[in-house]
Structures are given as structure tokens and as C-alpha cells.
XYZ file of C-alpha atoms in Angstrom:
623
model
C 68.285 177.642 -129.480
C 69.942 174.268 -129.812
C 72.021 173.178 -126.791
C 75.807 173.231 -127.078
C 77.376 169.775 -127.182
C 80.429 169.397 -124.945
C 83.233 168.323 -127.302
C 85.174 166.506 -124.585
C 82.091 164.464 -123.731
C 81.857 162.882 -127.167
C 84.751 160.585 -126.296
C 82.878 157.374 -125.506
C 83.733 155.364 -122.434
C 85.118 151.928 -123.168
C 82.320 149.425 -122.498
C 84.594 147.198 -120.384
C 84.250 147.358 -116.592
C 84.774 150.872 -115.164
C 86.294 151.744 -111.774
C 83.508 152.351 -109.164
C 84.995 155.780 -108.256
C 84.208 156.963 -111.817
C 80.560 155.807 -111.769
C 77.491 157.790 -110.682
C 74.062 156.121 -110.550
C 71.056 158.448 -110.382
C 67.380 158.676 -111.355
C 64.994 161.529 -112.087
C 61.830 161.806 -109.977
C 59.086 164.215 -111.005
C 55.359 164.545 -111.625
C 53.729 163.972 -115.040
C 54.471 166.806 -117.478
C 57.249 168.416 -115.390
C 59.803 167.764 -118.144
C 61.627 164.531 -117.120
C 61.825 163.115 -120.642
C 62.849 166.490 -122.149
C 65.654 166.925 -119.599
C 66.788 163.322 -120.273
C 66.851 164.153 -124.024
C 69.108 167.182 -123.386
C 71.448 165.121 -121.205
C 71.777 162.459 -123.903
C 72.509 165.197 -126.447
C 74.981 167.219 -124.368
C 76.963 164.150 -123.210
C 77.102 162.878 -126.792
C 75.441 159.558 -125.875
C 73.105 160.082 -128.855
C 74.342 161.571 -132.132
C 72.574 164.760 -133.281
C 71.207 163.049 -136.407
C 69.646 160.198 -134.341
C 68.025 162.504 -131.788
C 64.233 162.608 -131.439
C 61.911 163.974 -128.737
C 61.162 161.628 -125.799
C 64.099 159.444 -126.885
C 63.825 157.063 -123.927
C 60.040 156.579 -124.278
C 60.098 153.524 -126.542
C 56.384 152.588 -126.614
C 53.859 154.198 -128.980
C 51.447 154.562 -126.084
C 54.038 156.598 -124.095
C 54.626 158.947 -127.001
C 50.905 159.388 -127.736
C 49.956 160.184 -124.156
C 53.116 162.112 -123.289
C 53.723 159.994 -120.179
C 56.513 157.629 -119.116
C 55.282 154.119 -118.277
C 58.527 152.097 -118.178
C 61.761 153.061 -116.419
C 64.679 153.173 -118.874
C 68.345 152.818 -117.869
C 70.960 154.597 -119.989
C 74.728 155.161 -119.641
C 76.256 158.546 -120.533
C 79.902 159.725 -120.630
C 80.843 163.077 -118.996
C 84.224 164.732 -118.442
C 84.941 166.904 -115.397
C 88.422 168.470 -115.055
C 89.746 165.994 -117.626
C 88.435 162.929 -115.713
C 85.992 160.749 -117.714
C 82.994 159.601 -115.628
C 80.200 157.138 -116.482
C 76.720 158.364 -115.512
C 73.997 155.702 -115.267
C 70.618 157.453 -115.460
C 67.255 155.776 -114.867
C 64.300 157.783 -116.242
C 61.252 156.976 -114.066
C 57.456 157.362 -114.558
C 55.605 160.149 -112.743
C 52.060 158.776 -112.347
C 50.933 157.284 -109.023
C 49.975 153.999 -110.756
C 53.606 153.357 -111.737
C 55.220 154.102 -108.366
C 56.476 150.481 -108.187
C 58.727 151.218 -111.200
C 60.068 154.230 -109.270
C 60.748 152.224 -106.069
C 62.807 149.656 -108.028
C 64.774 152.399 -109.793
C 65.587 154.101 -106.471
C 67.028 150.838 -105.115
C 69.540 150.755 -108.015
C 70.792 154.337 -107.426
C 72.809 156.432 -104.968
C 71.184 159.743 -105.835
C 68.123 161.381 -107.387
C 67.313 164.579 -109.273
C 64.154 166.074 -107.745
C 62.688 167.806 -110.794
C 59.961 170.419 -110.286
C 58.197 172.606 -112.854
C 59.079 176.256 -112.058
C 55.580 177.315 -113.172
C 53.578 174.750 -111.115
C 55.611 173.878 -108.018
C 55.868 170.513 -106.286
C 52.969 168.041 -106.753
C 51.622 165.273 -104.500
C 53.180 162.430 -106.491
C 56.612 164.123 -106.508
C 56.291 164.502 -102.740
C 55.556 160.765 -102.376
C 58.579 159.835 -104.548
C 60.777 162.282 -102.590
C 59.876 160.490 -99.325
C 60.674 157.159 -101.031
C 64.108 158.499 -102.046
C 64.749 159.780 -98.507
C 63.839 156.354 -97.053
C 66.517 154.847 -99.348
C 69.096 157.424 -98.086
C 69.635 158.850 -101.564
C 71.474 162.132 -102.185
C 68.826 164.606 -103.431
C 69.662 167.337 -105.975
C 66.767 169.853 -106.298
C 66.239 171.104 -109.870
C 63.706 173.678 -111.123
C 62.823 173.038 -114.763
C 61.077 175.158 -117.450
C 62.616 178.457 -116.289
C 62.200 179.706 -119.879
C 58.389 179.841 -119.473
C 56.825 183.311 -118.996
C 54.788 181.917 -116.032
C 57.872 180.505 -114.244
C 58.385 181.602 -110.606
C 61.758 180.036 -109.741
C 62.343 182.163 -106.590
C 59.001 181.215 -105.051
C 59.302 177.470 -105.735
C 63.024 177.338 -104.823
C 61.985 178.457 -101.322
C 59.238 175.802 -101.204
C 61.748 173.088 -102.243
C 64.391 174.324 -99.773
C 61.872 174.104 -96.891
C 60.987 170.533 -97.901
C 64.461 169.023 -98.140
C 66.315 171.288 -95.729
C 68.658 173.212 -98.043
C 69.116 176.834 -99.108
C 66.997 178.279 -101.988
C 70.208 179.104 -103.923
C 71.141 175.378 -103.873
C 68.219 174.656 -106.241
C 69.514 174.433 -109.792
C 67.569 176.336 -112.447
C 67.416 174.659 -115.859
C 65.445 174.513 -119.069
C 65.208 171.043 -120.593
C 63.879 172.636 -123.774
C 66.757 175.043 -124.472
C 69.513 173.153 -122.609
C 70.218 176.079 -120.264
C 71.796 174.928 -116.966
C 71.978 171.218 -117.935
C 75.803 171.123 -117.853
C 75.736 172.442 -114.259
C 73.332 169.596 -113.376
C 75.790 167.014 -114.783
C 78.641 168.570 -112.779
C 76.505 168.576 -109.594
C 75.693 164.878 -110.123
C 79.421 164.068 -110.073
C 80.177 166.313 -107.063
C 77.092 165.580 -104.876
C 76.174 161.934 -105.567
C 78.469 159.356 -103.903
C 80.231 156.651 -105.935
C 78.789 153.115 -105.587
C 80.243 150.938 -102.822
C 80.878 147.168 -103.085
C 83.513 144.462 -102.706
C 85.156 143.684 -106.100
C 86.815 140.520 -104.689
C 83.606 139.007 -103.239
C 81.443 136.458 -105.127
C 79.359 138.202 -107.790
C 75.950 139.521 -106.718
C 73.727 141.483 -109.121
C 70.187 142.725 -108.425
C 67.606 142.353 -111.229
C 65.662 145.638 -111.308
C 63.897 145.170 -114.650
C 63.527 142.736 -117.544
C 61.925 142.665 -120.993
C 61.010 139.948 -123.462
C 62.647 140.013 -126.903
C 61.106 137.735 -129.548
C 64.502 136.800 -131.005
C 66.848 136.902 -128.012
C 64.537 135.746 -125.224
C 64.569 137.402 -121.803
C 66.779 140.513 -121.500
C 67.540 141.155 -117.805
C 68.629 144.570 -116.463
C 70.904 144.394 -113.418
C 72.863 146.548 -110.991
C 76.133 144.871 -109.878
C 76.493 145.101 -106.077
C 79.592 142.916 -105.441
C 82.166 141.151 -107.642
C 81.932 141.137 -111.446
C 80.305 139.201 -114.279
C 81.879 138.303 -117.651
C 80.442 136.919 -120.896
C 80.405 133.135 -121.449
C 80.473 132.302 -117.730
C 77.662 130.358 -116.057
C 75.296 132.326 -113.800
C 72.703 131.172 -111.238
C 69.384 132.837 -110.342
C 69.322 132.521 -106.545
C 65.537 132.332 -106.024
C 64.899 129.559 -108.595
C 68.364 127.921 -108.502
C 68.381 127.717 -112.323
C 71.785 127.959 -114.077
C 72.316 129.578 -117.482
C 75.157 130.505 -119.836
C 75.761 134.251 -120.050
C 75.621 134.761 -123.828
C 75.969 138.532 -123.767
C 76.586 141.236 -121.179
C 76.711 144.957 -121.821
C 75.459 148.483 -121.187
C 72.662 150.603 -122.723
C 74.135 153.839 -124.010
C 71.223 154.205 -124.939
C 71.315 151.418 -127.549
C 72.684 148.073 -126.260
C 76.500 147.744 -126.499
C 78.098 144.380 -125.636
C 81.055 144.652 -123.227
C 83.807 142.481 -121.741
C 82.076 142.455 -118.356
C 80.465 144.540 -115.615
C 82.015 145.410 -112.239
C 80.918 146.888 -108.904
C 78.314 149.642 -109.164
C 77.677 149.240 -112.884
C 74.229 149.062 -114.449
C 73.776 146.909 -117.563
C 71.946 144.037 -119.206
C 72.380 140.244 -119.362
C 71.168 137.878 -122.104
C 71.094 134.163 -121.300
C 68.908 133.006 -124.199
C 66.176 131.851 -121.770
C 62.723 131.847 -123.358
C 60.785 130.901 -120.205
C 59.650 134.209 -118.740
C 59.322 132.767 -115.207
C 63.103 132.161 -114.991
C 63.929 135.871 -114.575
C 62.136 137.477 -111.630
C 62.448 141.162 -110.785
C 64.162 141.486 -107.384
C 66.101 138.200 -107.794
C 69.880 138.004 -107.256
C 72.184 136.800 -110.060
C 75.475 135.177 -108.995
C 78.314 133.222 -110.668
C 77.683 129.454 -110.790
C 81.384 128.572 -110.166
C 81.837 130.741 -107.066
C 78.304 131.522 -105.887
C 77.350 134.028 -103.198
C 75.820 132.578 -100.031
C 73.386 135.341 -99.114
C 70.943 136.782 -101.660
C 70.284 140.530 -101.770
C 67.090 141.853 -100.212
C 64.463 141.867 -102.961
C 61.791 144.509 -103.469
C 58.607 144.428 -101.438
C 55.843 142.853 -103.501
C 53.425 145.449 -104.915
C 49.837 145.169 -103.630
C 47.193 145.324 -106.368
C 44.685 148.082 -105.579
C 42.102 147.487 -108.333
C 40.825 144.220 -109.809
C 39.216 143.781 -113.204
C 38.423 140.800 -115.416
C 39.992 140.661 -118.898
C 38.145 138.440 -121.397
C 38.905 137.897 -125.103
C 35.932 138.750 -127.350
C 36.842 135.687 -129.440
C 37.039 132.682 -127.062
C 39.746 131.003 -129.190
C 42.153 133.861 -128.232
C 42.340 132.634 -124.613
C 45.760 130.844 -125.030
C 47.142 133.948 -126.798
C 45.961 136.132 -123.892
C 47.597 133.747 -121.371
C 50.980 133.917 -123.178
C 50.678 137.688 -123.597
C 50.078 138.170 -119.849
C 53.101 135.939 -119.072
C 55.338 138.159 -121.220
C 53.866 141.405 -119.891
C 54.377 140.205 -116.302
C 58.100 140.080 -117.103
C 57.959 143.654 -118.399
C 55.673 144.902 -115.611
C 56.336 143.153 -112.284
C 53.345 144.840 -110.584
C 50.795 142.928 -112.710
C 48.986 140.057 -110.926
C 46.541 137.673 -112.629
C 44.752 134.340 -112.275
C 42.304 132.403 -114.530
C 38.599 133.179 -114.188
C 35.380 131.927 -115.788
C 32.259 134.010 -116.323
C 28.917 132.566 -117.452
C 28.370 135.658 -119.582
C 31.886 136.256 -120.957
C 33.499 132.790 -121.001
C 37.154 132.149 -120.087
C 39.460 134.999 -119.098
C 41.705 136.315 -116.318
C 41.119 138.238 -113.101
C 43.893 140.827 -113.079
C 45.175 143.042 -110.263
C 46.375 146.557 -111.115
C 47.884 149.450 -109.161
C 45.216 151.854 -110.436
C 42.863 152.736 -113.303
C 45.539 154.209 -115.584
C 47.606 151.036 -115.062
C 44.542 148.981 -116.088
C 43.926 151.047 -119.215
C 47.598 151.084 -120.287
C 47.910 147.287 -119.809
C 44.742 146.652 -121.825
C 45.985 148.978 -124.581
C 49.351 147.174 -124.670
C 47.693 143.731 -124.868
C 45.482 144.880 -127.739
C 48.295 146.580 -129.692
C 51.287 144.335 -129.069
C 49.462 140.987 -129.228
C 46.586 141.889 -131.589
C 43.806 140.959 -129.132
C 40.245 142.271 -128.762
C 39.374 142.404 -125.060
C 36.490 143.238 -122.748
C 37.409 144.484 -119.269
C 34.790 144.217 -116.515
C 34.022 147.063 -114.123
C 36.965 147.591 -111.709
C 36.500 146.403 -108.113
C 38.659 146.228 -104.969
C 39.342 143.456 -102.389
C 36.764 142.965 -99.625
C 36.995 140.714 -96.582
C 33.669 139.207 -95.476
C 33.007 137.608 -92.059
C 29.889 135.415 -91.769
C 27.734 134.923 -88.647
C 29.250 131.450 -88.165
C 32.767 132.965 -87.977
C 33.982 131.850 -91.433
C 35.896 134.448 -93.494
C 36.292 134.915 -97.234
C 38.263 137.286 -99.478
C 36.233 138.771 -102.341
C 38.021 140.175 -105.424
C 35.019 139.715 -107.713
C 31.333 140.433 -106.919
C 30.427 136.902 -108.114
C 32.486 135.505 -105.174
C 30.379 137.429 -102.624
C 29.012 134.832 -100.143
C 25.300 134.258 -99.551
C 23.830 133.834 -96.081
C 23.984 135.864 -92.880
C 26.885 138.314 -93.022
C 28.327 139.699 -89.795
C 30.796 142.237 -91.210
C 32.298 143.441 -94.495
C 35.694 145.203 -94.455
C 36.899 147.367 -97.333
C 40.407 148.711 -98.110
C 41.159 152.277 -97.049
C 43.761 154.682 -98.417
C 45.646 157.644 -97.039
C 45.189 160.357 -99.674
C 47.349 163.484 -99.961
C 45.934 166.328 -102.045
C 47.919 169.452 -102.961
C 45.751 172.346 -104.131
C 45.691 176.168 -104.335
C 44.125 177.501 -101.124
C 41.052 178.998 -102.882
C 39.834 175.459 -103.740
C 39.930 174.032 -100.186
C 36.124 174.113 -99.833
C 35.474 172.271 -103.114
C 38.076 169.573 -102.311
C 36.710 169.006 -98.801
C 33.136 168.785 -100.107
C 34.199 166.170 -102.691
C 36.025 164.077 -100.073
C 33.081 164.226 -97.644
C 30.676 162.934 -100.327
C 33.095 160.014 -100.897
C 32.903 159.001 -97.199
C 36.292 160.579 -96.418
C 37.618 161.590 -92.971
C 39.903 164.621 -92.672
C 43.296 163.712 -91.145
C 45.045 167.076 -91.281
C 45.955 170.131 -93.325
C 49.233 172.063 -93.795
C 50.033 175.246 -95.712
C 53.163 174.714 -97.852
C 53.127 178.424 -98.743
C 50.647 181.296 -98.514
C 48.629 180.038 -101.485
C 49.242 176.240 -101.553
C 47.843 173.732 -99.107
C 48.335 170.011 -98.442
C 45.137 168.213 -97.333
C 45.244 164.665 -95.936
C 42.155 162.444 -96.009
C 41.374 158.808 -95.198
C 39.099 157.450 -97.920
C 37.675 154.072 -99.024
C 39.648 152.863 -102.069
C 36.429 151.864 -103.858
C 35.319 155.525 -103.812
C 38.427 156.853 -105.564
C 39.127 154.238 -108.274
C 36.318 155.401 -110.585
C 35.991 159.132 -111.270
C 37.485 160.762 -108.146
C 40.551 162.092 -109.995
C 38.389 163.567 -112.784
C 36.115 165.258 -110.239
C 39.089 166.604 -108.280
C 40.607 168.132 -111.416
C 37.338 169.749 -112.549
C 36.597 171.233 -109.086
C 40.092 172.780 -108.824
C 40.401 173.952 -112.462
C 43.094 171.321 -113.032
C 45.458 172.580 -110.296
C 45.088 169.856 -107.638
C 47.261 166.740 -107.533
C 46.572 163.455 -105.752
C 48.687 160.712 -104.233
C 47.445 157.791 -102.154
C 48.852 154.834 -100.250
C 47.365 151.771 -98.568
C 46.014 152.373 -95.046
C 44.489 149.117 -93.774
C 40.801 148.153 -93.718
C 37.572 149.384 -92.141
C 34.162 147.786 -91.632
C 31.413 149.351 -93.777
C 27.728 148.846 -94.623
C 28.248 147.257 -98.061
C 25.817 145.218 -100.150
C 25.983 143.297 -103.411
C 23.672 144.551 -106.164
C 22.740 141.865 -108.730
C 21.317 142.555 -112.187
C 18.676 140.028 -113.312
C 17.437 139.456 -116.888
C 14.111 137.544 -116.929
C 14.984 136.410 -113.401
C 18.476 135.080 -114.286
C 21.522 136.750 -112.711
C 24.145 138.234 -115.083
C 27.371 138.023 -113.060
C 29.317 140.498 -115.229
C 27.045 143.386 -114.120
C 27.035 142.665 -110.354
C 28.719 145.197 -108.076
C 29.530 145.655 -104.381
C 28.479 149.157 -103.308
C 27.664 151.084 -100.133
C 24.024 150.664 -99.097
C 23.381 154.402 -99.599
C 24.488 154.158 -103.272
C 22.826 150.808 -104.082
C 19.556 152.262 -105.395
C 21.267 154.759 -107.745
C 23.587 152.021 -109.124
C 20.597 149.699 -109.739
C 18.581 152.400 -111.526
C 21.604 153.462 -113.630
C 22.493 149.907 -114.736
C 18.887 148.863 -115.459
C 18.288 152.018 -117.520
C 21.520 151.529 -119.462
C 20.766 147.873 -120.287
C 17.228 148.737 -121.419
C 18.745 150.915 -124.159
C 21.500 148.440 -125.093
C 19.697 145.067 -125.257
C 17.667 144.596 -128.464
C 13.915 143.941 -128.187
C 12.825 140.287 -128.178
C 9.629 138.539 -129.271
C 8.578 138.609 -125.610
C 8.707 141.136 -122.774
C 12.068 141.188 -120.909
C 12.200 142.524 -117.325
C 15.560 143.953 -116.147
C 15.786 144.027 -112.354
C 18.352 145.223 -109.828
C 18.243 143.264 -106.577
C 19.918 143.136 -103.165
C 19.554 139.474 -102.184
C 15.888 138.658 -102.893
C 14.689 142.289 -102.662
C 14.141 144.097 -105.981
C 15.246 147.740 -105.781
C 14.857 148.864 -109.432
C 13.169 147.606 -112.599
C 13.034 148.454 -116.299
C 11.129 146.535 -118.985
C 12.081 145.928 -122.613
C 8.810 145.911 -124.518
C 8.085 142.910 -126.758
C 8.102 143.182 -130.549
C 4.428 142.743 -131.402
C 2.894 141.820 -134.709
C -0.272 143.748 -135.554
C -2.721 140.813 -135.457
C -5.707 143.155 -135.881
C -4.603 144.452 -139.276
C -6.940 142.077 -141.149
C -9.947 143.013 -138.947
C -12.064 145.872 -140.109
C -15.306 146.639 -138.397
C -17.169 143.627 -137.015
C -17.665 142.467 -133.457
C -15.109 143.403 -130.703
C -15.112 139.797 -129.425
C -13.212 138.646 -132.567
C -10.459 141.214 -131.964
C -10.296 140.262 -128.283
C -9.973 136.584 -129.240
C -6.983 137.330 -131.536
C -5.265 139.465 -128.872
C -5.764 136.749 -126.202
C -4.306 134.159 -128.586
C -1.237 136.391 -129.148
C -0.901 136.984 -125.398
C -0.888 133.211 -124.727
C 1.792 132.707 -127.403
C 3.982 135.457 -125.880
C 3.621 133.871 -122.405
C 4.630 130.448 -123.761
C 7.595 131.999 -125.612
C 8.715 133.795 -122.442
C 8.841 130.475 -120.578
C 11.164 128.835 -123.098
C 12.966 131.874 -124.569
C 16.359 133.129 -123.337
C 17.798 136.623 -123.720
C 21.073 136.879 -125.624
C 23.029 139.937 -124.482
C 25.133 141.117 -127.460
C 28.887 141.703 -126.902
C 28.443 145.394 -127.785
C 26.037 145.749 -124.847
C 28.611 144.251 -122.463
C 31.367 146.527 -123.763
C 29.191 149.655 -123.600
C 27.716 148.897 -120.153
C 31.059 147.982 -118.572
C 33.306 150.590 -120.152
C 31.208 153.755 -120.228
C 31.510 154.171 -116.449
C 35.329 154.179 -116.575
C 36.868 157.646 -116.396
C 38.920 158.814 -119.336
C 42.387 157.957 -118.076
C 43.935 159.563 -121.131
C 42.732 162.880 -119.791
C 43.854 161.881 -116.291
C 47.362 161.162 -117.473
C 47.704 164.406 -119.388
C 46.624 166.551 -116.459
């Protein structure tokens, strides 16, 4: 059944500045696969923001990678018209990602809104990540509208989950709206509730202009496109604007709103969400969280920016072709504009050459960024095994921060501290045992447990970050038949018995394969890596030992046998001493060759050894 389009809504709002009383700014917060993008599609259709002939599924997901994986990676702001009792309102919606790795996008979107739709799948109930985003929205004092989606599914249990939602946010079960993003049922009621329940934006129209940058993208032809929320005053085209953090002044070439395609306007006023184009090509001139003000009558106090995101996982990105290094540097500059949570700095590896050490918010973030670099900038990249930040204190009192195993100091170490996280796991009650067993094997400490309902439980653990960045999510899903959900946040540091495991080829250390692991897991890591490299490195003319070592102590060894020529083929019969003489001669030659020969590790071996341990984040994202 195709949704009915409200005829009165098709009347487009004039793109010039709108009165703040007629504006509503809201975002949608939900877990992956709970129907955010589908509900956004229906809203665009019903309000007439997108013509029927232009409509396509996941309209606001602009990247190929988002459409392929069925996940939202970038927040998208869109303006929609809606009439209530003959009054035309402008609704500014920000569609946010649902995965834990993109929570920084969500936090910025919440700061630009006055209200949020809490969207929950009526067949699955609330998930850990939705819970985390709900607490974020409550911290920002946003009006929360609970919505149960997918009520058309045979497995939907709206009554059960309405009660769960009501207990969480302190409302009545009947206050939870029941909708179907697929069929359009109940969507008009949601739009009406947005206008009645979410407050209009507040600001001083006479004060000097202040606009908060909450997102920006790089356009090849137009330069940096900056997305802003106007807090005070107004901005008009052709006036000069100043970025308050850098002090740089630019001409405002174009100002407008996304509805959902960009529409130039005569200006933006208090409470409005739109875009600015200044023609700037330098990506460092437009920082997310900066305040834009008018150059003629500037504001004195900048708006509070966003708290800087803390990278959780570090990985090296190296171009397979060394000449692509400048291209990779420019690509990272442009992606940093598009994704403010990315952190990077130059790095050199003896094995992989020049590259960058990048900080990510999680493994899916790492994989998505690498995919985007390869697709959008036509690069071939190797990413090293992910690691976290360690703080090392030496016996002499000196301290060092280690983001890469190659930076691990040598000498007498007094203490190593590793980052810890507070993990929240929501799971059906029959899987409690399996979840607790998994967390105990990952050095976790139970912090508490609460029953949300008779058959759903929230378990809180304190875990080392290094133990959950590899395959923890995969293991959690398989042990709970796909029903558990995970959210985690930073929780300080703890001292731990950690060691650095080096991989040696013919006695030479290969820095790309080094890892910092717990002493109990060091032997298994050494055996695994040595065995893997034995299969991947081609045989040489001489014997190649592969060793795993902690300091000077060898803990595992594999040997790549030498390619040997059959020097006895021309001997038939005769005295054994002649054969022995030929074999001794060959042995001497091999020994001499081993002294001068060096082992070349092919690029394929690096890629296979470093990537095969990474969990399949595509599966993670879908779950």
C-alpha cells in the first residue's frame, strides 16, 4: 500500500528566513536496522519534500557503501514542509547513524535539535545503542517522542515494548506512537506530534549572528560546504562572515536549505538549519564545532563547541604503491572535513614505507573509512592490525604513550596501563550464562545486572578495550543467536601484565607484525603468527627461521625449508664419501647464502597476515 500524500503539504515553504515559532528541529535516534531510513523516506514522501517520481529507498543515504550495507554512516539534514490546522510549519530533520562507532555524529546532531524521535523496532525492543543515544538526548534536555516502528510485521509485539519504553522514559504506554515506515501507517500522527510536543527554537534575532557548524563536506567544484544551525541573529548572502576559532574572513557566496536537494535562499534566521558556501578550498578553514559570525558586527562570545571525540582504536594505513602517499594525505584531509572523529598523523614503517597512523572510534569505523578512501580516491591500501593506546611507566619514572607496538620502550618497565571500557549488553535472559562466560574469558569484571522485563536483561561489565576491538562483537552475536546488542564507553585506565611480542625473520624484527598482548595470550599469538607467516612467505634458497619473541626470549618458532637442488642426481652407485662431499659442499653454500641473503616479504603476505584476523564488520553492521 503506498502512503497517502497530504495535498496541503505539497505547498513548499518559501526558502527565505522563517519565523522561529514555525520551525521544529528534531532528529531520529535508533539502532541499526530499526527502520530510521525507511521512516525518513515516508516523511519526505508524505510532506511532499520529494516528488513521487524522484523517490527511491534510503533517499538520505547518499554513499554507495551506506546503501550496500544498509547502514547510515553520515547524518543528513533535510527540511520538510507540514501544515497543521492551516498553519505551515518547517520541520528540520537530521537522520542519524545507529552504530556505536558513529555516536559522535549522533552527539553533534542532538546539539542542533530541540527534540528527538526515539524509534524502536516493535519486533525486537530497545537495544543497547539506542539506550546510549537516549541518555545522550536526555543530557541535552531534548523532548523525547517514543515511536514503535514495524507494527506491520507478524512478529511485532507493540504492547509489550510500549510498556518497556514507558518505564524507561517515564510516560504512559499509550503515549508511544505506533507506525509502519514501510506502509506509511501512523506517520502523519508522528508529524503532528513533532509540532505539538517539540518546542520551537529560542534565540535573539537582534543579536550579532552566531551559527554553530555541525557538519561539513568537500565538493570538488564548490569547495567546502558547511552545515550550520543559526542560534542568534541572521545571515544573508554576499555578506562577509568570520570563523571565530581561526579568525579567517570569507565572502558568503551562497546560503540555503536542503529540502532535501540544496535550495539557495535569501538568508537564514534564528533556529534555522541550512548550508553556507564560501568558496574556500582549504579544508582546515571550516572546523566542526566552530562558530560562524558576521564580519561587520561580530559576536563577542563563541558558542560552546562539541567535546573532541577520543579515538578508541589505532591502525596504520599505508599505500601499496609508495607514490600514492601525497594522494592519501590529501584524501585524509578531505575525509577529516566529512568525518570530524578521524585523527591521523604521519608514520614510517621499515616494512611498509610511508603512511599514516589513524585513530578510529571502532572497527566498523576503520573498515568504512578504508573502503571510502579506496573507492572515492582510487587508492590501494594496507591497514595494520588495530591496537589501542597504552601508557608505560619505566623504573626510572619516565612515562611514554604507546599507540603503535613499534613505539613500545625497551628497558625495565614498572607498569603498563591499558584503556578500559564500561560495556552494556542487552540480551534475552536465557543467554545470560553464555554472555558472562564470554566476558570472563576477556578479563571482564561484572558491574551489575538489571531485568528490563521478564525475558530481557541488561548486563554491565568493565572490560579492557583491547579485548573487545577484535572479534568480541562477533562472538557475542554467535553465543546469543544474534539477539544481544552491545554499547561501550570510555572508563579510564588500569594496570595490567602486558608484554610486546615481536616477530623475527632470520633474526631481524618485522615491526608490522609486532603486537602488545596480555602475558597469558602471548604464546598463542606467537604460535598463530609464526604458523601463518610460514604458509605465506615463499621458500628461499636458504632456510628461514620465523620466531616470536618477548624481549630476548623466543616463545615460538617455525622454519621455512630451503629450496634444495638434487646434487646427487648425477651419482649412481659408487662410494658414499663422494655423495657426502657433494652434500657438504651444498651445505657450505647454503650457510654462506644465509649470511648475505635477505628475506623479501611479499605485499600479499602482509595483507593476508594483517587482515585475516579482523572480524567481518559487514556482518557486524548488518546484525
